[in-house]
mmCIF file with all atom_site columns, C-alpha atoms in Angstrom:
data_model
loop_
_atom_site.group_PDB
_atom_site.id
_atom_site.type_symbol
_atom_site.label_atom_id
_atom_site.label_alt_id
_atom_site.label_comp_id
_atom_site.label_asym_id
_atom_site.label_entity_id
_atom_site.label_seq_id
_atom_site.pdbx_PDB_ins_code
_atom_site.Cartn_x
_atom_site.Cartn_y
_atom_site.Cartn_z
_atom_site.occupancy
_atom_site.B_iso_or_equiv
_atom_site.pdbx_formal_charge
_atom_site.auth_seq_id
_atom_site.auth_comp_id
_atom_site.auth_asym_id
_atom_site.auth_atom_id
_atom_site.pdbx_PDB_model_num
ATOM 1   C CA . ALA A 1 1   ? 18.023  -1.226  -3.320  1.00 74.00 ? 1   ALA A CA 1
ATOM 2   C CA . GLN A 1 2   ? 14.617  -2.640  -4.027  1.00 82.00 ? 2   GLN A CA 1
ATOM 3   C CA . SER A 1 3   ? 12.420  -0.637  -6.357  1.00 90.00 ? 3   SER A CA 1
ATOM 4   C CA . VAL A 1 4   ? 9.330   -0.910  -8.496  1.00 95.00 ? 4   VAL A CA 1
ATOM 5   C CA . THR A 1 5   ? 8.824   0.890   -11.782 1.00 96.00 ? 5   THR A CA 1
ATOM 6   C CA . GLN A 1 6   ? 5.524   1.450   -13.503 1.00 97.00 ? 6   GLN A CA 1
ATOM 7   C CA . PRO A 1 7   ? 6.445   3.149   -16.750 1.00 96.00 ? 7   PRO A CA 1
ATOM 8   C CA . ASP A 1 8   ? 2.924   4.170   -17.734 1.00 96.00 ? 8   ASP A CA 1
ATOM 9   C CA . ILE A 1 9   ? 1.490   7.067   -15.744 1.00 95.00 ? 9   ILE A CA 1
ATOM 10  C CA . HIS A 1 10  ? -1.898  7.054   -17.474 1.00 96.00 ? 10  HIS A CA 1
ATOM 11  C CA . ILE A 1 11  ? -3.536  4.581   -19.835 1.00 97.00 ? 11  ILE A CA 1
ATOM 12  C CA . THR A 1 12  ? -6.876  4.850   -21.594 1.00 97.00 ? 12  THR A CA 1
ATOM 13  C CA . VAL A 1 13  ? -8.560  1.820   -23.098 1.00 97.00 ? 13  VAL A CA 1
ATOM 14  C CA . SER A 1 14  ? -11.975 1.249   -24.586 1.00 97.00 ? 14  SER A CA 1
ATOM 15  C CA . GLU A 1 15  ? -14.538 -0.710  -22.644 1.00 96.00 ? 15  GLU A CA 1
ATOM 16  C CA . GLY A 1 16  ? -14.332 -4.345  -23.677 1.00 97.00 ? 16  GLY A CA 1
ATOM 17  C CA . ALA A 1 17  ? -10.751 -4.042  -24.852 1.00 97.00 ? 17  ALA A CA 1
ATOM 18  C CA . SER A 1 18  ? -7.860  -5.944  -23.342 1.00 97.00 ? 18  SER A CA 1
ATOM 19  C CA . LEU A 1 19  ? -5.522  -4.363  -20.826 1.00 97.00 ? 19  LEU A CA 1
ATOM 20  C CA . GLU A 1 20  ? -1.916  -4.787  -19.846 1.00 98.00 ? 20  GLU A CA 1
ATOM 21  C CA . LEU A 1 21  ? -0.271  -2.669  -17.163 1.00 98.00 ? 21  LEU A CA 1
ATOM 22  C CA . ARG A 1 22  ? 3.475   -2.892  -16.963 1.00 98.00 ? 22  ARG A CA 1
ATOM 23  C CA . CYS A 1 23  ? 5.556   -3.363  -13.848 1.00 97.00 ? 23  CYS A CA 1
ATOM 24  C CA . ASN A 1 24  ? 9.278   -3.927  -13.459 1.00 96.00 ? 24  ASN A CA 1
ATOM 25  C CA . TYR A 1 25  ? 11.004  -4.578  -10.188 1.00 94.00 ? 25  TYR A CA 1
ATOM 26  C CA . SER A 1 26  ? 14.516  -4.531  -8.851  1.00 90.00 ? 26  SER A CA 1
ATOM 27  C CA . TYR A 1 27  ? 15.132  -7.075  -6.128  1.00 81.00 ? 27  TYR A CA 1
ATOM 28  C CA . GLY A 1 28  ? 18.043  -9.294  -5.176  1.00 74.00 ? 28  GLY A CA 1
ATOM 29  C CA . ALA A 1 29  ? 16.210  -12.449 -4.200  1.00 76.00 ? 29  ALA A CA 1
ATOM 30  C CA . THR A 1 30  ? 12.932  -14.081 -5.131  1.00 76.00 ? 30  THR A CA 1
ATOM 31  C CA . PRO A 1 31  ? 10.426  -11.273 -4.906  1.00 85.00 ? 31  PRO A CA 1
ATOM 32  C CA . TYR A 1 32  ? 7.001   -11.320 -3.374  1.00 89.00 ? 32  TYR A CA 1
ATOM 33  C CA . LEU A 1 33  ? 4.919   -9.236  -5.757  1.00 93.00 ? 33  LEU A CA 1
ATOM 34  C CA . PHE A 1 34  ? 1.515   -7.618  -5.519  1.00 95.00 ? 34  PHE A CA 1
ATOM 35  C CA . TRP A 1 35  ? -0.955  -5.592  -7.500  1.00 97.00 ? 35  TRP A CA 1
ATOM 36  C CA . TYR A 1 36  ? -3.289  -3.248  -5.671  1.00 95.00 ? 36  TYR A CA 1
ATOM 37  C CA . VAL A 1 37  ? -6.154  -1.156  -6.988  1.00 95.00 ? 37  VAL A CA 1
ATOM 38  C CA . GLN A 1 38  ? -7.290  2.157   -5.536  1.00 91.00 ? 38  GLN A CA 1
ATOM 39  C CA . SER A 1 39  ? -10.465 3.972   -6.482  1.00 89.00 ? 39  SER A CA 1
ATOM 40  C CA . PRO A 1 40  ? -10.514 7.761   -5.919  1.00 83.00 ? 40  PRO A CA 1
ATOM 41  C CA . GLY A 1 41  ? -10.511 8.592   -2.223  1.00 77.00 ? 41  GLY A CA 1
ATOM 42  C CA . GLN A 1 42  ? -10.527 4.951   -1.257  1.00 81.00 ? 42  GLN A CA 1
ATOM 43  C CA . GLY A 1 43  ? -8.118  2.510   0.319   1.00 83.00 ? 43  GLY A CA 1
ATOM 44  C CA . LEU A 1 44  ? -5.985  -0.176  -1.264  1.00 89.00 ? 44  LEU A CA 1
ATOM 45  C CA . GLN A 1 45  ? -7.548  -3.401  -2.454  1.00 90.00 ? 45  GLN A CA 1
ATOM 46  C CA . LEU A 1 46  ? -5.333  -6.380  -3.196  1.00 92.00 ? 46  LEU A CA 1
ATOM 47  C CA . LEU A 1 47  ? -5.950  -7.743  -6.685  1.00 95.00 ? 47  LEU A CA 1
ATOM 48  C CA . LEU A 1 48  ? -3.436  -10.581 -6.648  1.00 95.00 ? 48  LEU A CA 1
ATOM 49  C CA . LYS A 1 49  ? -0.091  -11.689 -5.301  1.00 93.00 ? 49  LYS A CA 1
ATOM 50  C CA . TYR A 1 50  ? 2.845   -13.854 -6.318  1.00 92.00 ? 50  TYR A CA 1
ATOM 51  C CA . PHE A 1 51  ? 4.944   -15.628 -3.732  1.00 87.00 ? 51  PHE A CA 1
ATOM 52  C CA . SER A 1 52  ? 6.177   -18.755 -5.539  1.00 83.00 ? 52  SER A CA 1
ATOM 53  C CA . GLY A 1 53  ? 5.075   -21.548 -7.844  1.00 85.00 ? 53  GLY A CA 1
ATOM 54  C CA . ASP A 1 54  ? 3.028   -20.983 -10.963 1.00 87.00 ? 54  ASP A CA 1
ATOM 55  C CA . THR A 1 55  ? 4.207   -17.778 -12.599 1.00 90.00 ? 55  THR A CA 1
ATOM 56  C CA . LEU A 1 56  ? 0.737   -16.938 -13.892 1.00 96.00 ? 56  LEU A CA 1
ATOM 57  C CA . VAL A 1 57  ? -1.436  -15.867 -11.001 1.00 96.00 ? 57  VAL A CA 1
ATOM 58  C CA . GLN A 1 58  ? -5.140  -15.238 -11.021 1.00 96.00 ? 58  GLN A CA 1
ATOM 59  C CA . GLY A 1 59  ? -6.723  -12.504 -8.995  1.00 96.00 ? 59  GLY A CA 1
ATOM 60  C CA . ILE A 1 60  ? -10.059 -10.953 -8.288  1.00 95.00 ? 60  ILE A CA 1
ATOM 61  C CA . LYS A 1 61  ? -12.238 -9.103  -10.780 1.00 95.00 ? 61  LYS A CA 1
ATOM 62  C CA . GLY A 1 62  ? -10.881 -11.152 -13.702 1.00 96.00 ? 62  GLY A CA 1
ATOM 63  C CA . PHE A 1 63  ? -7.301  -9.875  -13.423 1.00 97.00 ? 63  PHE A CA 1
ATOM 64  C CA . GLU A 1 64  ? -4.191  -11.961 -13.856 1.00 98.00 ? 64  GLU A CA 1
ATOM 65  C CA . ALA A 1 65  ? -0.472  -11.277 -13.755 1.00 98.00 ? 65  ALA A CA 1
ATOM 66  C CA . GLU A 1 66  ? 2.571   -13.099 -15.011 1.00 96.00 ? 66  GLU A CA 1
ATOM 67  C CA . PHE A 1 67  ? 5.888   -13.184 -13.206 1.00 94.00 ? 67  PHE A CA 1
ATOM 68  C CA . LYS A 1 68  ? 8.838   -13.218 -15.604 1.00 94.00 ? 68  LYS A CA 1
ATOM 69  C CA . ARG A 1 69  ? 12.107  -13.473 -13.747 1.00 91.00 ? 69  ARG A CA 1
ATOM 70  C CA . SER A 1 70  ? 14.218  -13.030 -16.887 1.00 92.00 ? 70  SER A CA 1
ATOM 71  C CA . GLN A 1 71  ? 12.562  -9.671  -17.542 1.00 94.00 ? 71  GLN A CA 1
ATOM 72  C CA . SER A 1 72  ? 12.090  -8.654  -13.895 1.00 93.00 ? 72  SER A CA 1
ATOM 73  C CA . SER A 1 73  ? 8.481   -8.005  -14.754 1.00 96.00 ? 73  SER A CA 1
ATOM 74  C CA . PHE A 1 74  ? 5.090   -8.641  -13.238 1.00 97.00 ? 74  PHE A CA 1
ATOM 75  C CA . ASN A 1 75  ? 2.580   -7.246  -15.722 1.00 98.00 ? 75  ASN A CA 1
ATOM 76  C CA . LEU A 1 76  ? -1.109  -7.106  -14.940 1.00 98.00 ? 76  LEU A CA 1
ATOM 77  C CA . ARG A 1 77  ? -3.611  -8.180  -17.568 1.00 98.00 ? 77  ARG A CA 1
ATOM 78  C CA . LYS A 1 78  ? -7.323  -8.348  -18.112 1.00 98.00 ? 78  LYS A CA 1
ATOM 79  C CA . PRO A 1 79  ? -8.906  -9.689  -21.322 1.00 97.00 ? 79  PRO A CA 1
ATOM 80  C CA . SER A 1 80  ? -11.888 -7.327  -21.332 1.00 97.00 ? 80  SER A CA 1
ATOM 81  C CA . VAL A 1 81  ? -12.130 -4.201  -19.183 1.00 97.00 ? 81  VAL A CA 1
ATOM 82  C CA . HIS A 1 82  ? -15.295 -2.800  -17.699 1.00 96.00 ? 82  HIS A CA 1
ATOM 83  C CA . TRP A 1 83  ? -16.037 0.849   -16.920 1.00 95.00 ? 83  TRP A CA 1
ATOM 84  C CA . SER A 1 84  ? -15.811 -0.019  -13.220 1.00 95.00 ? 84  SER A CA 1
ATOM 85  C CA . ASP A 1 85  ? -12.131 -0.902  -13.676 1.00 96.00 ? 85  ASP A CA 1
ATOM 86  C CA . ALA A 1 86  ? -11.236 2.784   -13.942 1.00 96.00 ? 86  ALA A CA 1
ATOM 87  C CA . ALA A 1 87  ? -8.910  3.386   -10.986 1.00 96.00 ? 87  ALA A CA 1
ATOM 88  C CA . GLU A 1 88  ? -5.268  3.725   -9.967  1.00 95.00 ? 88  GLU A CA 1
ATOM 89  C CA . TYR A 1 89  ? -3.242  0.522   -10.052 1.00 97.00 ? 89  TYR A CA 1
ATOM 90  C CA . PHE A 1 90  ? -0.143  -0.009  -7.959  1.00 96.00 ? 90  PHE A CA 1
ATOM 91  C CA . CYS A 1 91  ? 2.456   -2.721  -8.374  1.00 97.00 ? 91  CYS A CA 1
ATOM 92  C CA . ALA A 1 92  ? 4.418   -3.508  -5.224  1.00 95.00 ? 92  ALA A CA 1
ATOM 93  C CA . VAL A 1 93  ? 7.191   -5.726  -3.906  1.00 92.00 ? 93  VAL A CA 1
ATOM 94  C CA . HIS A 1 94  ? 7.505   -7.095  -0.399  1.00 86.00 ? 94  HIS A CA 1
ATOM 95  C CA . SER A 1 95  ? 11.056  -6.281  0.594   1.00 76.00 ? 95  SER A CA 1
ATOM 96  C CA . SER A 1 96  ? 13.392  -8.367  2.698   1.00 63.00 ? 96  SER A CA 1
ATOM 97  C CA . ALA A 1 97  ? 12.697  -6.095  5.665   1.00 59.00 ? 97  ALA A CA 1
ATOM 98  C CA . SER A 1 98  ? 8.982   -6.901  5.395   1.00 72.00 ? 98  SER A CA 1
ATOM 99  C CA . LYS A 1 99  ? 7.883   -3.451  4.283   1.00 86.00 ? 99  LYS A CA 1
ATOM 100 C CA . ILE A 1 100 ? 6.098   -3.081  0.974   1.00 90.00 ? 100 ILE A CA 1
ATOM 101 C CA . ILE A 1 101 ? 7.595   -0.873  -1.708  1.00 92.00 ? 101 ILE A CA 1
ATOM 102 C CA . PHE A 1 102 ? 5.069   0.559   -4.122  1.00 94.00 ? 102 PHE A CA 1
ATOM 103 C CA . GLY A 1 103 ? 5.427   1.744   -7.676  1.00 95.00 ? 103 GLY A CA 1
ATOM 104 C CA . SER A 1 104 ? 4.247   5.182   -8.631  1.00 94.00 ? 104 SER A CA 1
ATOM 105 C CA . GLY A 1 105 ? 0.983   3.863   -10.015 1.00 95.00 ? 105 GLY A CA 1
ATOM 106 C CA . THR A 1 106 ? -0.815  3.754   -13.345 1.00 97.00 ? 106 THR A CA 1
ATOM 107 C CA . ARG A 1 107 ? -4.099  5.570   -13.713 1.00 96.00 ? 107 ARG A CA 1
ATOM 108 C CA . LEU A 1 108 ? -6.532  3.640   -15.878 1.00 97.00 ? 108 LEU A CA 1
ATOM 109 C CA . SER A 1 109 ? -9.304  5.445   -17.729 1.00 97.00 ? 109 SER A CA 1
ATOM 110 C CA . ILE A 1 110 ? -12.005 3.636   -19.676 1.00 96.00 ? 110 ILE A CA 1
ATOM 111 C CA . ARG A 1 111 ? -13.342 5.034   -22.917 1.00 94.00 ? 111 ARG A CA 1
ATOM 112 C CA . PRO A 1 112 ? -17.067 4.270   -23.368 1.00 87.00 ? 112 PRO A CA 1
ATOM 113 C CA . GLU B 2 1   ? -13.974 -11.464 7.492   1.00 77.00 ? 1   GLU B CA 1
ATOM 114 C CA . PRO B 2 2   ? -11.558 -9.697  9.852   1.00 82.00 ? 2   PRO B CA 1
ATOM 115 C CA . GLU B 2 3   ? -10.326 -6.319  8.717   1.00 89.00 ? 3   GLU B CA 1
ATOM 116 C CA . VAL B 2 4   ? -8.077  -3.466  9.744   1.00 93.00 ? 4   VAL B CA 1
ATOM 117 C CA . THR B 2 5   ? -9.999  -0.402  10.868  1.00 94.00 ? 5   THR B CA 1
ATOM 118 C CA . GLN B 2 6   ? -8.831  3.187   11.146  1.00 96.00 ? 6   GLN B CA 1
ATOM 119 C CA . THR B 2 7   ? -10.244 6.241   12.854  1.00 95.00 ? 7   THR B CA 1
ATOM 120 C CA . PRO B 2 8   ? -10.994 8.951   12.087  1.00 96.00 ? 8   PRO B CA 1
ATOM 121 C CA . SER B 2 9   ? -11.628 8.681   8.363   1.00 94.00 ? 9   SER B CA 1
ATOM 122 C CA . HIS B 2 10  ? -10.800 12.374  7.960   1.00 96.00 ? 10  HIS B CA 1
ATOM 123 C CA . GLN B 2 11  ? -8.886  14.663  10.313  1.00 97.00 ? 11  GLN B CA 1
ATOM 124 C CA . VAL B 2 12  ? -8.474  18.377  9.838   1.00 97.00 ? 12  VAL B CA 1
ATOM 125 C CA . THR B 2 13  ? -5.942  20.178  12.003  1.00 97.00 ? 13  THR B CA 1
ATOM 126 C CA . GLN B 2 14  ? -4.060  23.436  12.252  1.00 97.00 ? 14  GLN B CA 1
ATOM 127 C CA . MET B 2 15  ? -0.353  23.577  11.519  1.00 97.00 ? 15  MET B CA 1
ATOM 128 C CA . GLY B 2 16  ? 1.659   22.975  14.679  1.00 97.00 ? 16  GLY B CA 1
ATOM 129 C CA . GLN B 2 17  ? -1.020  20.902  16.375  1.00 97.00 ? 17  GLN B CA 1
ATOM 130 C CA . GLU B 2 18  ? -0.552  17.316  17.493  1.00 97.00 ? 18  GLU B CA 1
ATOM 131 C CA . VAL B 2 19  ? -2.621  14.578  15.882  1.00 98.00 ? 19  VAL B CA 1
ATOM 132 C CA . ILE B 2 20  ? -3.083  10.937  16.731  1.00 97.00 ? 20  ILE B CA 1
ATOM 133 C CA . LEU B 2 21  ? -4.252  8.536   14.074  1.00 98.00 ? 21  LEU B CA 1
ATOM 134 C CA . ARG B 2 22  ? -5.715  5.295   15.321  1.00 97.00 ? 22  ARG B CA 1
ATOM 135 C CA . CYS B 2 23  ? -5.723  1.819   13.886  1.00 97.00 ? 23  CYS B CA 1
ATOM 136 C CA . VAL B 2 24  ? -7.111  -1.483  15.087  1.00 96.00 ? 24  VAL B CA 1
ATOM 137 C CA . PRO B 2 25  ? -5.164  -4.266  13.379  1.00 95.00 ? 25  PRO B CA 1
ATOM 138 C CA . ILE B 2 26  ? -6.522  -7.759  12.854  1.00 92.00 ? 26  ILE B CA 1
ATOM 139 C CA . SER B 2 27  ? -6.512  -9.446  16.240  1.00 90.00 ? 27  SER B CA 1
ATOM 140 C CA . ASN B 2 28  ? -4.001  -12.282 15.735  1.00 87.00 ? 28  ASN B CA 1
ATOM 141 C CA . HIS B 2 29  ? -1.556  -10.219 13.701  1.00 90.00 ? 29  HIS B CA 1
ATOM 142 C CA . LEU B 2 30  ? 1.888   -9.489  15.059  1.00 89.00 ? 30  LEU B CA 1
ATOM 143 C CA . TYR B 2 31  ? 3.425   -6.973  12.658  1.00 91.00 ? 31  TYR B CA 1
ATOM 144 C CA . PHE B 2 32  ? 2.087   -3.469  12.183  1.00 94.00 ? 32  PHE B CA 1
ATOM 145 C CA . TYR B 2 33  ? 2.833   -0.747  9.680   1.00 95.00 ? 33  TYR B CA 1
ATOM 146 C CA . TRP B 2 34  ? 2.072   2.826   8.752   1.00 97.00 ? 34  TRP B CA 1
ATOM 147 C CA . TYR B 2 35  ? 2.238   4.104   5.195   1.00 97.00 ? 35  TYR B CA 1
ATOM 148 C CA . ARG B 2 36  ? 1.318   7.467   3.764   1.00 96.00 ? 36  ARG B CA 1
ATOM 149 C CA . GLN B 2 37  ? 0.175   8.684   0.377   1.00 93.00 ? 37  GLN B CA 1
ATOM 150 C CA . ILE B 2 38  ? 0.420   12.340  -0.519  1.00 94.00 ? 38  ILE B CA 1
ATOM 151 C CA . LEU B 2 39  ? -2.346  13.290  -2.927  1.00 89.00 ? 39  LEU B CA 1
ATOM 152 C CA . GLY B 2 40  ? -1.561  12.083  -6.417  1.00 85.00 ? 40  GLY B CA 1
ATOM 153 C CA . GLN B 2 41  ? 1.608   10.276  -5.383  1.00 89.00 ? 41  GLN B CA 1
ATOM 154 C CA . LYS B 2 42  ? 2.579   6.744   -4.553  1.00 89.00 ? 42  LYS B CA 1
ATOM 155 C CA . VAL B 2 43  ? 2.182   4.984   -1.235  1.00 93.00 ? 43  VAL B CA 1
ATOM 156 C CA . GLU B 2 44  ? 5.310   5.330   0.934   1.00 95.00 ? 44  GLU B CA 1
ATOM 157 C CA . PHE B 2 45  ? 6.432   3.225   3.857   1.00 95.00 ? 45  PHE B CA 1
ATOM 158 C CA . LEU B 2 46  ? 6.769   5.065   7.163   1.00 97.00 ? 46  LEU B CA 1
ATOM 159 C CA . VAL B 2 47  ? 7.393   2.537   9.909   1.00 96.00 ? 47  VAL B CA 1
ATOM 160 C CA . SER B 2 48  ? 7.069   -1.087  10.924  1.00 94.00 ? 48  SER B CA 1
ATOM 161 C CA . PHE B 2 49  ? 6.450   -2.287  14.474  1.00 93.00 ? 49  PHE B CA 1
ATOM 162 C CA . TYR B 2 50  ? 6.898   -5.695  16.030  1.00 91.00 ? 50  TYR B CA 1
ATOM 163 C CA . ASN B 2 51  ? 7.130   -6.968  19.585  1.00 89.00 ? 51  ASN B CA 1
ATOM 164 C CA . ASN B 2 52  ? 6.423   -3.494  20.970  1.00 91.00 ? 52  ASN B CA 1
ATOM 165 C CA . GLU B 2 53  ? 9.235   -1.775  19.185  1.00 93.00 ? 53  GLU B CA 1
ATOM 166 C CA . ILE B 2 54  ? 10.016  -0.171  15.874  1.00 94.00 ? 54  ILE B CA 1
ATOM 167 C CA . SER B 2 55  ? 11.672  -2.665  13.556  1.00 91.00 ? 55  SER B CA 1
ATOM 168 C CA . GLU B 2 56  ? 12.263  -0.309  10.658  1.00 92.00 ? 56  GLU B CA 1
ATOM 169 C CA . LYS B 2 57  ? 11.527  3.298   9.764   1.00 93.00 ? 57  LYS B CA 1
ATOM 170 C CA . SER B 2 58  ? 11.961  5.398   6.672   1.00 94.00 ? 58  SER B CA 1
ATOM 171 C CA . GLU B 2 59  ? 13.674  8.766   6.391   1.00 93.00 ? 59  GLU B CA 1
ATOM 172 C CA . ILE B 2 60  ? 10.227  10.343  6.424   1.00 94.00 ? 60  ILE B CA 1
ATOM 173 C CA . PHE B 2 61  ? 9.656   9.070   9.957   1.00 96.00 ? 61  PHE B CA 1
ATOM 174 C CA . ASP B 2 62  ? 11.570  11.775  11.828  1.00 94.00 ? 62  ASP B CA 1
ATOM 175 C CA . ASP B 2 63  ? 11.383  12.895  15.449  1.00 95.00 ? 63  ASP B CA 1
ATOM 176 C CA . GLN B 2 64  ? 7.966   14.431  14.873  1.00 96.00 ? 64  GLN B CA 1
ATOM 177 C CA . PHE B 2 65  ? 6.484   10.974  14.416  1.00 97.00 ? 65  PHE B CA 1
ATOM 178 C CA . SER B 2 66  ? 5.966   8.250   16.977  1.00 97.00 ? 66  SER B CA 1
ATOM 179 C CA . VAL B 2 67  ? 4.035   4.997   17.150  1.00 97.00 ? 67  VAL B CA 1
ATOM 180 C CA . GLU B 2 68  ? 2.556   3.136   20.030  1.00 95.00 ? 68  GLU B CA 1
ATOM 181 C CA . ARG B 2 69  ? 0.510   0.080   20.819  1.00 93.00 ? 69  ARG B CA 1
ATOM 182 C CA . PRO B 2 70  ? -0.988  1.314   24.066  1.00 87.00 ? 70  PRO B CA 1
ATOM 183 C CA . ASP B 2 71  ? -3.428  -1.418  24.961  1.00 86.00 ? 71  ASP B CA 1
ATOM 184 C CA . GLY B 2 72  ? -2.791  -4.534  22.897  1.00 80.00 ? 72  GLY B CA 1
ATOM 185 C CA . SER B 2 73  ? -5.434  -3.741  20.325  1.00 87.00 ? 73  SER B CA 1
ATOM 186 C CA . ASN B 2 74  ? -4.880  -0.195  19.079  1.00 94.00 ? 74  ASN B CA 1
ATOM 187 C CA . PHE B 2 75  ? -1.872  0.921   17.060  1.00 96.00 ? 75  PHE B CA 1
ATOM 188 C CA . THR B 2 76  ? -1.418  4.673   16.895  1.00 97.00 ? 76  THR B CA 1
ATOM 189 C CA . LEU B 2 77  ? 0.607   7.133   14.856  1.00 98.00 ? 77  LEU B CA 1
ATOM 190 C CA . LYS B 2 78  ? 1.293   10.476  16.515  1.00 98.00 ? 78  LYS B CA 1
ATOM 191 C CA . ILE B 2 79  ? 2.539   13.559  14.743  1.00 97.00 ? 79  ILE B CA 1
ATOM 192 C CA . ARG B 2 80  ? 3.705   16.023  17.393  1.00 96.00 ? 80  ARG B CA 1
ATOM 193 C CA . SER B 2 81  ? 3.675   19.293  15.483  1.00 95.00 ? 81  SER B CA 1
ATOM 194 C CA . THR B 2 82  ? 1.998   18.982  12.127  1.00 97.00 ? 82  THR B CA 1
ATOM 195 C CA . LYS B 2 83  ? 3.287   20.711  9.023   1.00 96.00 ? 83  LYS B CA 1
ATOM 196 C CA . LEU B 2 84  ? 1.460   21.516  5.815   1.00 97.00 ? 84  LEU B CA 1
ATOM 197 C CA . GLU B 2 85  ? 3.407   18.789  4.046   1.00 96.00 ? 85  GLU B CA 1
ATOM 198 C CA . ASP B 2 86  ? 2.033   16.169  6.452   1.00 97.00 ? 86  ASP B CA 1
ATOM 199 C CA . SER B 2 87  ? -1.289  16.422  4.622   1.00 97.00 ? 87  SER B CA 1
ATOM 200 C CA . ALA B 2 88  ? -1.789  12.964  3.152   1.00 96.00 ? 88  ALA B CA 1
ATOM 201 C CA . MET B 2 89  ? -3.717  9.737   3.403   1.00 95.00 ? 89  MET B CA 1
ATOM 202 C CA . TYR B 2 90  ? -2.282  7.533   6.125   1.00 97.00 ? 90  TYR B CA 1
ATOM 203 C CA . PHE B 2 91  ? -2.740  3.780   5.854   1.00 96.00 ? 91  PHE B CA 1
ATOM 204 C CA . CYS B 2 92  ? -2.286  1.287   8.625   1.00 96.00 ? 92  CYS B CA 1
ATOM 205 C CA . ALA B 2 93  ? -1.499  -2.340  7.786   1.00 94.00 ? 93  ALA B CA 1
ATOM 206 C CA . SER B 2 94  ? -1.002  -5.536  9.739   1.00 92.00 ? 94  SER B CA 1
ATOM 207 C CA . LEU B 2 95  ? 0.537   -8.897  8.983   1.00 89.00 ? 95  LEU B CA 1
ATOM 208 C CA . GLN B 2 96  ? 0.044   -12.170 10.791  1.00 86.00 ? 96  GLN B CA 1
ATOM 209 C CA . SER B 2 97  ? 3.559   -13.556 10.905  1.00 77.00 ? 97  SER B CA 1
ATOM 210 C CA . GLY B 2 98  ? 6.474   -14.328 8.632   1.00 64.00 ? 98  GLY B CA 1
ATOM 211 C CA . SER B 2 99  ? 7.204   -12.858 5.260   1.00 56.00 ? 99  SER B CA 1
ATOM 212 C CA . LEU B 2 100 ? 4.986   -15.195 3.257   1.00 61.00 ? 100 LEU B CA 1
ATOM 213 C CA . ASN B 2 101 ? 1.842   -13.554 4.389   1.00 68.00 ? 101 ASN B CA 1
ATOM 214 C CA . GLU B 2 102 ? -0.058  -10.645 3.012   1.00 80.00 ? 102 GLU B CA 1
ATOM 215 C CA . GLN B 2 103 ? -0.231  -7.262  4.691   1.00 87.00 ? 103 GLN B CA 1
ATOM 216 C CA . PHE B 2 104 ? -3.823  -6.213  5.196   1.00 89.00 ? 104 PHE B CA 1
ATOM 217 C CA . PHE B 2 105 ? -4.485  -2.509  4.759   1.00 91.00 ? 105 PHE B CA 1
ATOM 218 C CA . GLY B 2 106 ? -7.006  -0.324  6.509   1.00 93.00 ? 106 GLY B CA 1
ATOM 219 C CA . PRO B 2 107 ? -9.198  2.162   4.637   1.00 92.00 ? 107 PRO B CA 1
ATOM 220 C CA . GLY B 2 108 ? -6.956  5.094   5.540   1.00 94.00 ? 108 GLY B CA 1
ATOM 221 C CA . THR B 2 109 ? -7.223  8.381   7.395   1.00 96.00 ? 109 THR B CA 1
ATOM 222 C CA . ARG B 2 110 ? -7.114  11.528  5.334   1.00 96.00 ? 110 ARG B CA 1
ATOM 223 C CA . LEU B 2 111 ? -5.143  14.167  7.245   1.00 97.00 ? 111 LEU B CA 1
ATOM 224 C CA . THR B 2 112 ? -5.524  17.777  6.184   1.00 97.00 ? 112 THR B CA 1
ATOM 225 C CA . VAL B 2 113 ? -3.204  20.331  7.768   1.00 97.00 ? 113 VAL B CA 1
ATOM 226 C CA . LEU B 2 114 ? -4.280  23.950  7.362   1.00 96.00 ? 114 LEU B CA 1
#
């Protein structure tokens, strides 16, 4: 069965520091992968997506993610975080039945 | 830019009451979805809808739930007799066609069952 694992429940980084949020997936075929961000009480905003091609994808707000098939990973990175990046981040995979399966999320806090 | 809209933004209801959550998908989209997110938890798939019928549903989507596209623009989720555990944020999403496209999510409806 398809699944997404985000091993870090909560991460705190200092403003200006680099960030990496981990995501591992379980999927039989070539996955379609996404990262979404959710601010408290808000909806889901798509940061970036991977369908095929270049394994390093660029997204909005300075985020990028790298698809590594050998590690079944799709980690999200940002070289320098801003206080406004504090939010919940969800990794997700688009399953063969067209539904999206979400990970449990990583809450990002920013230390001033 | 076209977007998915949902109404109401917040619904408060008494246990046992029926609620209808409304969504207007993007106009040329063909696939429609409902997801829910219980407070503090991950987003869970409920149901997908295509060509006026359910194409897939999760185990959460029991007989208390139903979906409908009554007029070609709205896409509704009905909960017949709400339970306390139905309290959650409900997200509607739509997709244009094929699996290589992105699902666009609405802003959500927060349902509170008292």
